[in-house]
Coordinates of C-alpha atoms in Angstrom, one line a residue:
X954 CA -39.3 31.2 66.1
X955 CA -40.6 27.3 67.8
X956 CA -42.5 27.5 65.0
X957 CA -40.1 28.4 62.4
X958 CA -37.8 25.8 63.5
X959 CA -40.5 22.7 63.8
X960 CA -41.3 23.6 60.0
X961 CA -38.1 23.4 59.2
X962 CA -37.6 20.5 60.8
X963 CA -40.3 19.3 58.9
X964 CA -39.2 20.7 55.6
X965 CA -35.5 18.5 56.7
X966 CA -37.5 15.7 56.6
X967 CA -39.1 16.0 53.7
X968 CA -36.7 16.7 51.5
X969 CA -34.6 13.6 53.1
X970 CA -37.5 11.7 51.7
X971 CA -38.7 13.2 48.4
X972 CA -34.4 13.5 47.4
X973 CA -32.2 10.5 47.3
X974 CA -29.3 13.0 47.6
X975 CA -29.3 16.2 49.0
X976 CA -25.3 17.5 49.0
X977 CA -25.0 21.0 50.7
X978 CA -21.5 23.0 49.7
X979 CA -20.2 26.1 50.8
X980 CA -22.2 26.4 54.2
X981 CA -19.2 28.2 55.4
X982 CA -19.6 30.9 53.6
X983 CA -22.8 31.7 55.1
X984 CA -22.3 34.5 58.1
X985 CA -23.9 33.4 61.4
X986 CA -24.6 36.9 62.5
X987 CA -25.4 39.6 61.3
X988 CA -27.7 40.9 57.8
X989 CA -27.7 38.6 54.9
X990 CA -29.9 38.4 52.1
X991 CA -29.9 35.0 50.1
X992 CA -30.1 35.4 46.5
X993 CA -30.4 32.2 44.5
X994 CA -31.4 30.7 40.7
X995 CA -35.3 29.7 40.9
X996 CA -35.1 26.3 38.7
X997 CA -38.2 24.3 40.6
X998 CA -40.9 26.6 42.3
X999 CA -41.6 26.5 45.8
X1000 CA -38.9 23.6 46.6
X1001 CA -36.5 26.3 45.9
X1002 CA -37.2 27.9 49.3
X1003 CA -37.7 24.7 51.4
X1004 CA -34.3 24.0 50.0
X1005 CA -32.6 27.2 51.3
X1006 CA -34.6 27.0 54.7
X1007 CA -33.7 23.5 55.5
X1008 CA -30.0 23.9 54.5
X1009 CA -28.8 27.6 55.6
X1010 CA -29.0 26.8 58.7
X1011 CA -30.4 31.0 59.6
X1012 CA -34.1 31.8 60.1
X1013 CA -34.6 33.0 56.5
X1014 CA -37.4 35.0 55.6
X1015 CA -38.4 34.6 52.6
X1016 CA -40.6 37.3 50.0
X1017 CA -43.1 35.3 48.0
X1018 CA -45.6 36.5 45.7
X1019 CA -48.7 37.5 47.6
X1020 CA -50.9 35.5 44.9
X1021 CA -49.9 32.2 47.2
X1022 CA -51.1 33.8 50.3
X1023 CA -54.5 33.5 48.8
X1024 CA -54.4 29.3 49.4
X1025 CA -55.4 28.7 53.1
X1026 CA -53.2 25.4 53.7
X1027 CA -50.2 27.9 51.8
X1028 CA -51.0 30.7 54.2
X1029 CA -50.4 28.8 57.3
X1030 CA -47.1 27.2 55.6
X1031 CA -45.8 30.8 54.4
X1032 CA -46.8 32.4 57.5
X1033 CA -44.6 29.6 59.6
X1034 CA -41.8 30.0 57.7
X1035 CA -41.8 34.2 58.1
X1036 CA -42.5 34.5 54.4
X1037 CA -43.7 38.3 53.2
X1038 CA -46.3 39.2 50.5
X1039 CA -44.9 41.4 47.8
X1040 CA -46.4 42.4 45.0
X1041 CA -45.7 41.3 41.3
X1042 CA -46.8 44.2 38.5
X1043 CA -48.0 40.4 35.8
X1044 CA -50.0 39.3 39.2
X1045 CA -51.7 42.9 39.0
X1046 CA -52.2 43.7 35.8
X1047 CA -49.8 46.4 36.1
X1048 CA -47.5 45.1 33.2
X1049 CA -49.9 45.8 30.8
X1050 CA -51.0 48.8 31.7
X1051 CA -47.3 50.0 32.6
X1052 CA -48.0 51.1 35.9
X1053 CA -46.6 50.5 39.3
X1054 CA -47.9 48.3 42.4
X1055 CA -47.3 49.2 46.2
X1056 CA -44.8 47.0 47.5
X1057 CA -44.0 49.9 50.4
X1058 CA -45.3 47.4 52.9
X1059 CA -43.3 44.6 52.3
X1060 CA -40.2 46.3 51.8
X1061 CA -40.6 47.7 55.6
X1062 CA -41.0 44.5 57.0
X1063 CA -37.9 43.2 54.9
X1064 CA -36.1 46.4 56.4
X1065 CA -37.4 45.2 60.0
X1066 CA -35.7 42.1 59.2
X1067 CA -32.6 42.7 58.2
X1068 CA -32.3 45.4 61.0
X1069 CA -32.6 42.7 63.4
X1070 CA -29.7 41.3 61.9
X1071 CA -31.9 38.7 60.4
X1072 CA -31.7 37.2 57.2
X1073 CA -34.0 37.1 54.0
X1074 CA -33.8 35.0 50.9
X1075 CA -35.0 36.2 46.9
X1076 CA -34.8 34.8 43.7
X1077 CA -33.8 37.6 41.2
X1078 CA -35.4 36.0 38.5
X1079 CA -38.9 36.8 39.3
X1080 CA -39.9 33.5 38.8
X1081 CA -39.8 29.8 38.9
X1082 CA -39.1 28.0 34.9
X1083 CA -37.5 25.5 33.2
X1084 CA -35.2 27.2 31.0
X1085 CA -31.6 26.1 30.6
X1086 CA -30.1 29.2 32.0
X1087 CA -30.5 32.4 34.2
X1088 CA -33.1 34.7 33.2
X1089 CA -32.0 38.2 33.6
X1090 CA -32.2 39.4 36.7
X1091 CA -34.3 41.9 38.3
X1092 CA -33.2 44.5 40.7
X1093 CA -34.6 43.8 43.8
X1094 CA -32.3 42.1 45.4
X1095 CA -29.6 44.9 44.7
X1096 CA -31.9 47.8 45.6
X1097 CA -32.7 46.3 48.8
X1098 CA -29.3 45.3 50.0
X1099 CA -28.3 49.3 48.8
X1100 CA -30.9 50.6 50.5
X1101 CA -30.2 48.6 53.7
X1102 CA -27.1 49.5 53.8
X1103 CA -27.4 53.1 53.8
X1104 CA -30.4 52.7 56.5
X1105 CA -27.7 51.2 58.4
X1106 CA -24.2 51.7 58.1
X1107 CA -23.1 50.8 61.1
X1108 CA -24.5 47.0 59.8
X1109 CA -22.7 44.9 57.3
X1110 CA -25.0 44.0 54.9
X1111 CA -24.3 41.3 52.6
X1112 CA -25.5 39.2 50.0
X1113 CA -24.8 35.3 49.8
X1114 CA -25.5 33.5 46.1
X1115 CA -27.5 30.4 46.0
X1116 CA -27.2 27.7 43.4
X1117 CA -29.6 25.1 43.4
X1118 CA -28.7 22.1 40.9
X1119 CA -30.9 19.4 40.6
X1120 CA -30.7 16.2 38.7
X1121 CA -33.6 14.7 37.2
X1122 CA -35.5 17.8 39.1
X1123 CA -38.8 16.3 38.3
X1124 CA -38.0 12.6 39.3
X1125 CA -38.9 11.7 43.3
X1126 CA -35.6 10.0 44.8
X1127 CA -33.6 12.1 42.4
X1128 CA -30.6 13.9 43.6
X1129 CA -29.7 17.6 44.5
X1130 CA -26.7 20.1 45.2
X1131 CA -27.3 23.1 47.1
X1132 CA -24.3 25.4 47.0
X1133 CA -23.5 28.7 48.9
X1134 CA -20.9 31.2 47.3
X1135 CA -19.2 33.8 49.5
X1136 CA -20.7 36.5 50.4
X1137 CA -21.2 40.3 48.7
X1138 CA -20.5 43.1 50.9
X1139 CA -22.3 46.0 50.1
X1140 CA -19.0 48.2 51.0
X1141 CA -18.6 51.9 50.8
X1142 CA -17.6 52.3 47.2
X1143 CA -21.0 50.5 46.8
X1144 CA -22.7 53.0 48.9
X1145 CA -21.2 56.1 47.5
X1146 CA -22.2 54.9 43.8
X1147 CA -25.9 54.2 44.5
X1148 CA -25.8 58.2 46.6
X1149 CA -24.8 58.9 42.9
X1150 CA -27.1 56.7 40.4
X1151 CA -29.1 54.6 42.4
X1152 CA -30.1 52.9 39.1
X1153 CA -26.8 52.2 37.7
X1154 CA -25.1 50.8 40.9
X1155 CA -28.8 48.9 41.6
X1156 CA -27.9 47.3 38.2
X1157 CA -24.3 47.2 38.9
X1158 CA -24.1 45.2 42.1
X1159 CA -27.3 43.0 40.1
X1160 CA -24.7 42.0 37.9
X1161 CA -22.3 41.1 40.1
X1162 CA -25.3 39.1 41.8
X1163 CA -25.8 37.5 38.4
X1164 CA -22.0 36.3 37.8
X1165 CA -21.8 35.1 41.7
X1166 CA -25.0 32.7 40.8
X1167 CA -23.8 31.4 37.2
X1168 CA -20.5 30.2 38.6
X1169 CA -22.7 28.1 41.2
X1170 CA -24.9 26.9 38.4
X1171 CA -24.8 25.2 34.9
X1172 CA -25.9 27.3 32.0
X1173 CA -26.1 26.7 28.4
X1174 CA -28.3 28.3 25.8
X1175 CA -30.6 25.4 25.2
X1176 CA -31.4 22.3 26.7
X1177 CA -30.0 20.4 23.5
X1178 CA -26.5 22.1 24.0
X1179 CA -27.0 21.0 27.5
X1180 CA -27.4 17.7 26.8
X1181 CA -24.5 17.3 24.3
X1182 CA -22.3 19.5 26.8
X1183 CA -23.2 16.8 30.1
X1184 CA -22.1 13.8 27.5
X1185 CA -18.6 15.4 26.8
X1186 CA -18.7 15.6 30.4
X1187 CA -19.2 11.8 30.7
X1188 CA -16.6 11.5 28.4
X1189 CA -14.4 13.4 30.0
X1190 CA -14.6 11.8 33.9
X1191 CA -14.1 9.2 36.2
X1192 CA -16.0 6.7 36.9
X1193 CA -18.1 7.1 39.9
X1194 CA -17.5 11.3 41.0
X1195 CA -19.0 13.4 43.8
X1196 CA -22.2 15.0 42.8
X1197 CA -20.2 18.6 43.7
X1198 CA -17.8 17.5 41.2
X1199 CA -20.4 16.7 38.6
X1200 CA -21.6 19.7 38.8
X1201 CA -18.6 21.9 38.7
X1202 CA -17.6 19.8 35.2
X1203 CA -20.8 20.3 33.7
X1204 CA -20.5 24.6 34.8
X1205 CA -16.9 24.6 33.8
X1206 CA -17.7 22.6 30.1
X1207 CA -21.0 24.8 29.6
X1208 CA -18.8 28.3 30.2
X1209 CA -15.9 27.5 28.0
X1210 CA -17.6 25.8 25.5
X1211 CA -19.1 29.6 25.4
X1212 CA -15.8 30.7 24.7
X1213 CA -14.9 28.3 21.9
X1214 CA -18.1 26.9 20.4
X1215 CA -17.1 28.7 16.5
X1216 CA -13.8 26.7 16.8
X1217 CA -13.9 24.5 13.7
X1218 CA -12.2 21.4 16.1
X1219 CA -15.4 22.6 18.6
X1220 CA -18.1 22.4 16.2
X1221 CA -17.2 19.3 14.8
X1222 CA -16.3 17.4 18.2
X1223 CA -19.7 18.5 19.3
X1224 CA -21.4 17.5 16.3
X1225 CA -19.4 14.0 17.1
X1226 CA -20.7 13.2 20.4
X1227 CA -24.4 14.9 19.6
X1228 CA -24.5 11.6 17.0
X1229 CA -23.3 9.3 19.5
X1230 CA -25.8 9.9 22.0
X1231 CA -28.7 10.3 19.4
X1232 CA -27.2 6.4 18.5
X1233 CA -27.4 5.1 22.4
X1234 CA -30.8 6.7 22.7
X1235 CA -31.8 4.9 19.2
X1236 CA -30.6 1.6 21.2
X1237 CA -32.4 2.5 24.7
X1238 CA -28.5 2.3 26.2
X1239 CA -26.5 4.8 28.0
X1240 CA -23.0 6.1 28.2
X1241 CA -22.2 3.8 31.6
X1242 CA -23.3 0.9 29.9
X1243 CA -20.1 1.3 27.5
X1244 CA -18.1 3.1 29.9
X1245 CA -18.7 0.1 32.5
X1246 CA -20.1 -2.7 31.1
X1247 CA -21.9 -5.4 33.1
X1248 CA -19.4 -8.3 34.1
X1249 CA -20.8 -12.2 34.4
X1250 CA -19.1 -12.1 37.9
X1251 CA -19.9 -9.2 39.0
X1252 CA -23.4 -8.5 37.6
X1253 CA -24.4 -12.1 39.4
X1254 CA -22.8 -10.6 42.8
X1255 CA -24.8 -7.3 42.2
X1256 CA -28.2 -9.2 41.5
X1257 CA -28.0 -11.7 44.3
X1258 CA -27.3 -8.4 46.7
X1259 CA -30.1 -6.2 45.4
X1260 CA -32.2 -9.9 46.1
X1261 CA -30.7 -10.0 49.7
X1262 CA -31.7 -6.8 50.4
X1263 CA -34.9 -7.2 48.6
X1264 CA -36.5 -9.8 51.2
X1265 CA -34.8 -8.1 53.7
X1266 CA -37.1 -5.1 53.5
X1267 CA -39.9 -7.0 51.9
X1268 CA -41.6 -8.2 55.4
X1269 CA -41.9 -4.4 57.0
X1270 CA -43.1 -3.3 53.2
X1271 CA -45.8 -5.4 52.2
X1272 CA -48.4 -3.0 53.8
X1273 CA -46.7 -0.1 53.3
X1274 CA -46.8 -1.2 49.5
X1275 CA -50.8 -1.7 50.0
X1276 CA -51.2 2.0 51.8
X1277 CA -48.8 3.9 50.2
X1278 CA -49.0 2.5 46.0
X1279 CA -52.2 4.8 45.6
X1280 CA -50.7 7.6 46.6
X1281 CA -47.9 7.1 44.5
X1282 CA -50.6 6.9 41.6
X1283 CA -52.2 10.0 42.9
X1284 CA -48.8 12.2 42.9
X1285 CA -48.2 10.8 39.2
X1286 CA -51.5 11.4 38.5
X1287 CA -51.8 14.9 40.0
X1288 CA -48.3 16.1 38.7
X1289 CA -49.0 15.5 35.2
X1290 CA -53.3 17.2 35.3
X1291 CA -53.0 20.1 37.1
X1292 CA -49.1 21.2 36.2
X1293 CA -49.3 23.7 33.1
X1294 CA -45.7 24.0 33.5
X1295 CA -42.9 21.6 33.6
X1296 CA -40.7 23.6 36.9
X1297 CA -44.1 23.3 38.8
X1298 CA -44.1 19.3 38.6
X1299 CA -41.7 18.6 41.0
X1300 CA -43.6 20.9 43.8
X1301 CA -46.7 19.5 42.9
X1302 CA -45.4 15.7 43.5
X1303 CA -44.1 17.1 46.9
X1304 CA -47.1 18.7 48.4
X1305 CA -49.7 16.5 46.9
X1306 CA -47.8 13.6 48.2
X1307 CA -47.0 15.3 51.8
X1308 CA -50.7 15.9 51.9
X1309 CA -52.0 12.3 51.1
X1310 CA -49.0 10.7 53.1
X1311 CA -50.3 13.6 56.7
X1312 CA -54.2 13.0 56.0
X1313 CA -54.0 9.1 55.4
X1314 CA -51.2 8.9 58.8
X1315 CA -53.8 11.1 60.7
X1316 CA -56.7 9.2 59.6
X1317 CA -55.1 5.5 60.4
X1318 CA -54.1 6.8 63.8
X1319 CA -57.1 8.3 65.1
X1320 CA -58.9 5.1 63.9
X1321 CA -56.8 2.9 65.8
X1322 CA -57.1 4.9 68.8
X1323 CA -60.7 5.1 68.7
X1324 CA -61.2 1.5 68.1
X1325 CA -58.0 -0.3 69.9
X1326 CA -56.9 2.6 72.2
X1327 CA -53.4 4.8 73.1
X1328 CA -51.1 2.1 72.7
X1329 CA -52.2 0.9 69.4
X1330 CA -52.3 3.8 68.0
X1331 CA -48.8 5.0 69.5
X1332 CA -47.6 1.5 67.6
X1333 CA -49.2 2.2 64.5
X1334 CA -47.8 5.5 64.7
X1335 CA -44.2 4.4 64.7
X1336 CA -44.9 1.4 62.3
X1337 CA -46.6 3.6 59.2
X1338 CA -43.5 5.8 58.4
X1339 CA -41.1 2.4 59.0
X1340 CA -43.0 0.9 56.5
X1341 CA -43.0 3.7 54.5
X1342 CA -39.5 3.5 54.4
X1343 CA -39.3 -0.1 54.1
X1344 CA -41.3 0.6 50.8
X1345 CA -38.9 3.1 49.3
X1346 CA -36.0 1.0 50.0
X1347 CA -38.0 -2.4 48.2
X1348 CA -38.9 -0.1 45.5
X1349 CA -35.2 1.2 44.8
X1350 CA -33.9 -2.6 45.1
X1351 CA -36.5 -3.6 42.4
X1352 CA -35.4 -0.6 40.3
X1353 CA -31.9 -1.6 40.2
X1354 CA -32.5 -5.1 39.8
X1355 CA -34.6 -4.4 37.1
X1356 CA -32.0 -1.7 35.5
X1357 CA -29.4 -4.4 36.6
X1358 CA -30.9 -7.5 34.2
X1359 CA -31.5 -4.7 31.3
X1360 CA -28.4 -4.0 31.2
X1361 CA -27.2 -7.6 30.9
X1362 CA -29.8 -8.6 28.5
X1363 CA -28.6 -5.7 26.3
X1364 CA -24.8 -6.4 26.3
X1365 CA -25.7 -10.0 25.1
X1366 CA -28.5 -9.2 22.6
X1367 CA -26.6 -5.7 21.3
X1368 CA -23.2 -7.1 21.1
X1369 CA -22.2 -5.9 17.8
X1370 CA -24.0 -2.5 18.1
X1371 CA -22.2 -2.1 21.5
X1372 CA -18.8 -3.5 20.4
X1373 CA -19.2 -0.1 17.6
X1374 CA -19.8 2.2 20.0
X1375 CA -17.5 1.4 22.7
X1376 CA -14.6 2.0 19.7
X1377 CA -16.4 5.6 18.9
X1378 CA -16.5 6.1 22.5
X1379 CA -12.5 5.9 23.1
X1380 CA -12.4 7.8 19.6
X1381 CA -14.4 10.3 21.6
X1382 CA -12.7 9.9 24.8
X1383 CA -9.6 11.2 23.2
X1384 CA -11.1 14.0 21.2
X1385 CA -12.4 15.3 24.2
X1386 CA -9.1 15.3 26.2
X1387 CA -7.3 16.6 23.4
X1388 CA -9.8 19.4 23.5
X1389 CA -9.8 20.1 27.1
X1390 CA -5.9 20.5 26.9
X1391 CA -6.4 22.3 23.6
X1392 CA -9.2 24.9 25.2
X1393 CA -9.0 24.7 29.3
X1394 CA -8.2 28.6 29.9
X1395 CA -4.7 29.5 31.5
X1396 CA -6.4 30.6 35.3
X1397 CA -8.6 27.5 34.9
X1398 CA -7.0 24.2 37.4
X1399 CA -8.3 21.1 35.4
X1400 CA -10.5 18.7 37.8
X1401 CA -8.9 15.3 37.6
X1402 CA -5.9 16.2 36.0
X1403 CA -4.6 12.8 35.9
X1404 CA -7.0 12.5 33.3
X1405 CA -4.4 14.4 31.1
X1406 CA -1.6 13.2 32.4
X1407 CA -2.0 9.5 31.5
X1408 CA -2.6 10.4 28.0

């Protein structure tokens, strides 16, 4: 358990650093006693985990393909966190050759768990990709939950859906929401069908796993839909909403649009807006430069800010630029040669950097001790991750001052392609809300109704 909780702690800080944004909704739904299995989408590889463990807020076990136990430095890392080996039939060779693999093992010790009233997370989908929606799901979840349950009926065994939504997933300092959905009871009704089809009400209650994580997640059938779908959600907003919100209109646009897509008004709205951003990408411009355009006043206020800030921070990151720039080359580097797929990027970033960042900390450290003794080292100690910061923050500053005078330079030297596209934008803008008011089913509460109501 002490050791469970200082990875955690760990894994906290981490993801603090590696994520601008880390939003967690739905935390009440979690039950703080009793057996829960967490069952979430699998968008990003092994952040996926570190993302439930450091945000449940339970000691969640987790199962993991035994294949990563075979990595020393993962060993001691799955073995801290509680994690259990099971056995996938494509890690065996057992796909091809249809036959089983013993997983007896690691279902016990999932039993164990769970009878302790403890708590154990799984991603139905097998495995990690990069797809733009839910594979289908595999059992596993279900048939453990079932079987719990009818170990143990005297426990109430339920399941709580996971959806992990990251933006930009790949990008360090990006920004992720982790959201909890209530909670599946495996009931009596559910009990009495797996005693009469353990298969069918295995797949039954997997389905209901499956819609409990799509309406915590954004879905579409391709990533090109998903693109044109977040743009009509641009269109649609506010300036300037919640990440939780964000999310919720991109789900809500993504499962109508389902609904509606062969709608003649539909296909040619979408065909609309699939131009417009194909034109802004043409011009290197986004929707928020139309949507708020840089002011004189106000885009002199901004840059003499992100300035002030800039030498603010620029004292304590001079050597953490010096120490820490090569690492940043190394996780670049790293993430691109040895990543054969693209959901594997953003783990490779994180542990190749956590490595560097631990081995050059220790190394500086020891040296100082060694040379200048305890209370050097104990200063350099404090001073390495303060710089480290101190770097970040200088690094964000010269990232929005630099996106800060692009944008500027554009609106002058783009006037009359902008001043186009701003009109097709309103054009839009309207389409859109006519089609939300048009399409938005009867059981559905608009977000940002005032949206419609000014019209």
């Amino acid at each position: 358990m002490l050791a469970y909780r200082v990875m955690r702690a760990f894994l906290r800080l981490v993801i603090r650093v590696f994520y601008r944004q880390v939003e967690v909704v739905g935390a009440e739904h979690i039950p703080q006693d009793g057996p829960v299995i967490f069952a979430g989408n699998h968008p990003n590889s092994l952040i996926d985990p570190v993302m439930i463990v450091a945000t449940a807020g339970r000691f969640v076990h987790f199962a993991a393909k035994d294949v990563l136990f075979r990595s020393r430095l993962l060993r001691v890392f799955l073995d801290a966190l509680g994690a259990v080996p099971i056995k996938r039939r494509q890690d065996h060779g057992a796909d091809d050759a249809g036959g089983q693999v013993d997983n007896s093992a690691a279902f016990d010790a999932l039993f164990e768990v769970l009878a302790r009233g403890g708590t154990m997370g799984i991603f139905p989908e097998g495995i990690s990709h990069d797809a733009s929606q839910l594979s289908r799901l595999k059992t596993g979840a279900a048939r453990i939950a079932l079987a719990m349950a009818k170990r143990h009926p005297e426990l109430p065994v339920r399941i709580v859906p996971c959806g992990l939504n990251f933006i930009h997933r790949r990008h360090f300092r990006s920004r992720v929401l982790v959201q909890y959905g209530p909670p599946i009871e495996i009931d009596a009704e559910r009990i009495a069908a797996h005693d009469a089809d353990e298969r069918a009400a295995a797949r039954a209650l997997t389905d209901d796993i499956d819609q409990a994580i799509r309406a915590l997640t954004v879905n579409a059938p391709d990533w090109s839909t998903l693109r044109v779908l977040d743009g009509v959600r641009r269109l649609y907003q506010p300036p300037r909403i919640p990440l939780a919100h964000r999310v919720e209109l991109a789900r809500r646009f993504a499962t109508v649009y389902e609904r509606v897509r062969d709608e003649p008004e539909v296909v040619g709205l979408f065909g609309r807006v699939k131009s417009y951003l194909e034109r802004l990408t043409d011009l290197g411009i986004s929707d928020g430069d139309l949507s708020r355009p840089p002011r004189p006043g106000a885009a002199l206020l901004g840059g003499l800010r992100q300035l002030w800030w800039l030498f603010v921070w620029l004292p304590l990151a001079a050597p953490g630029v010096i120490l820490h720039a090569p690492i940043g080359i190394l996780v670049g580097w790293s993430s691109q040669r040895f990543t054969p797929r693209k959901d594997v990027i953003g783990t490779t970033k994180l542990l190749v950097g956590v490595l560097m960042v631990l081995l050059i900390y220790a190394g500086l450290i020891t040296t100082a001790a060694l040379t200048w003794g305890l209370a050097v080292a104990l200063a350099t100690a404090a001073a390495l991750p303060l710089s480290g910061f101190a770097t970040i923050r200088v690094l964000e500053r010269t990232a929005s001052l630099r996106r800060l005078l692009t944008r500027v330079v554009r609106a002058f030297s783009l006037r009359r392609e902008m001043a186009e596209l701003k009109s097709e934008r309103a054009a839009l803008e309207e389409a859109v809300l006519d089609a939300v008011e048009r399409h938005i089913p009867d059981d559905m509460q608009p977000l940002y109704p005032e949206r419609l109501a000014a019209r």
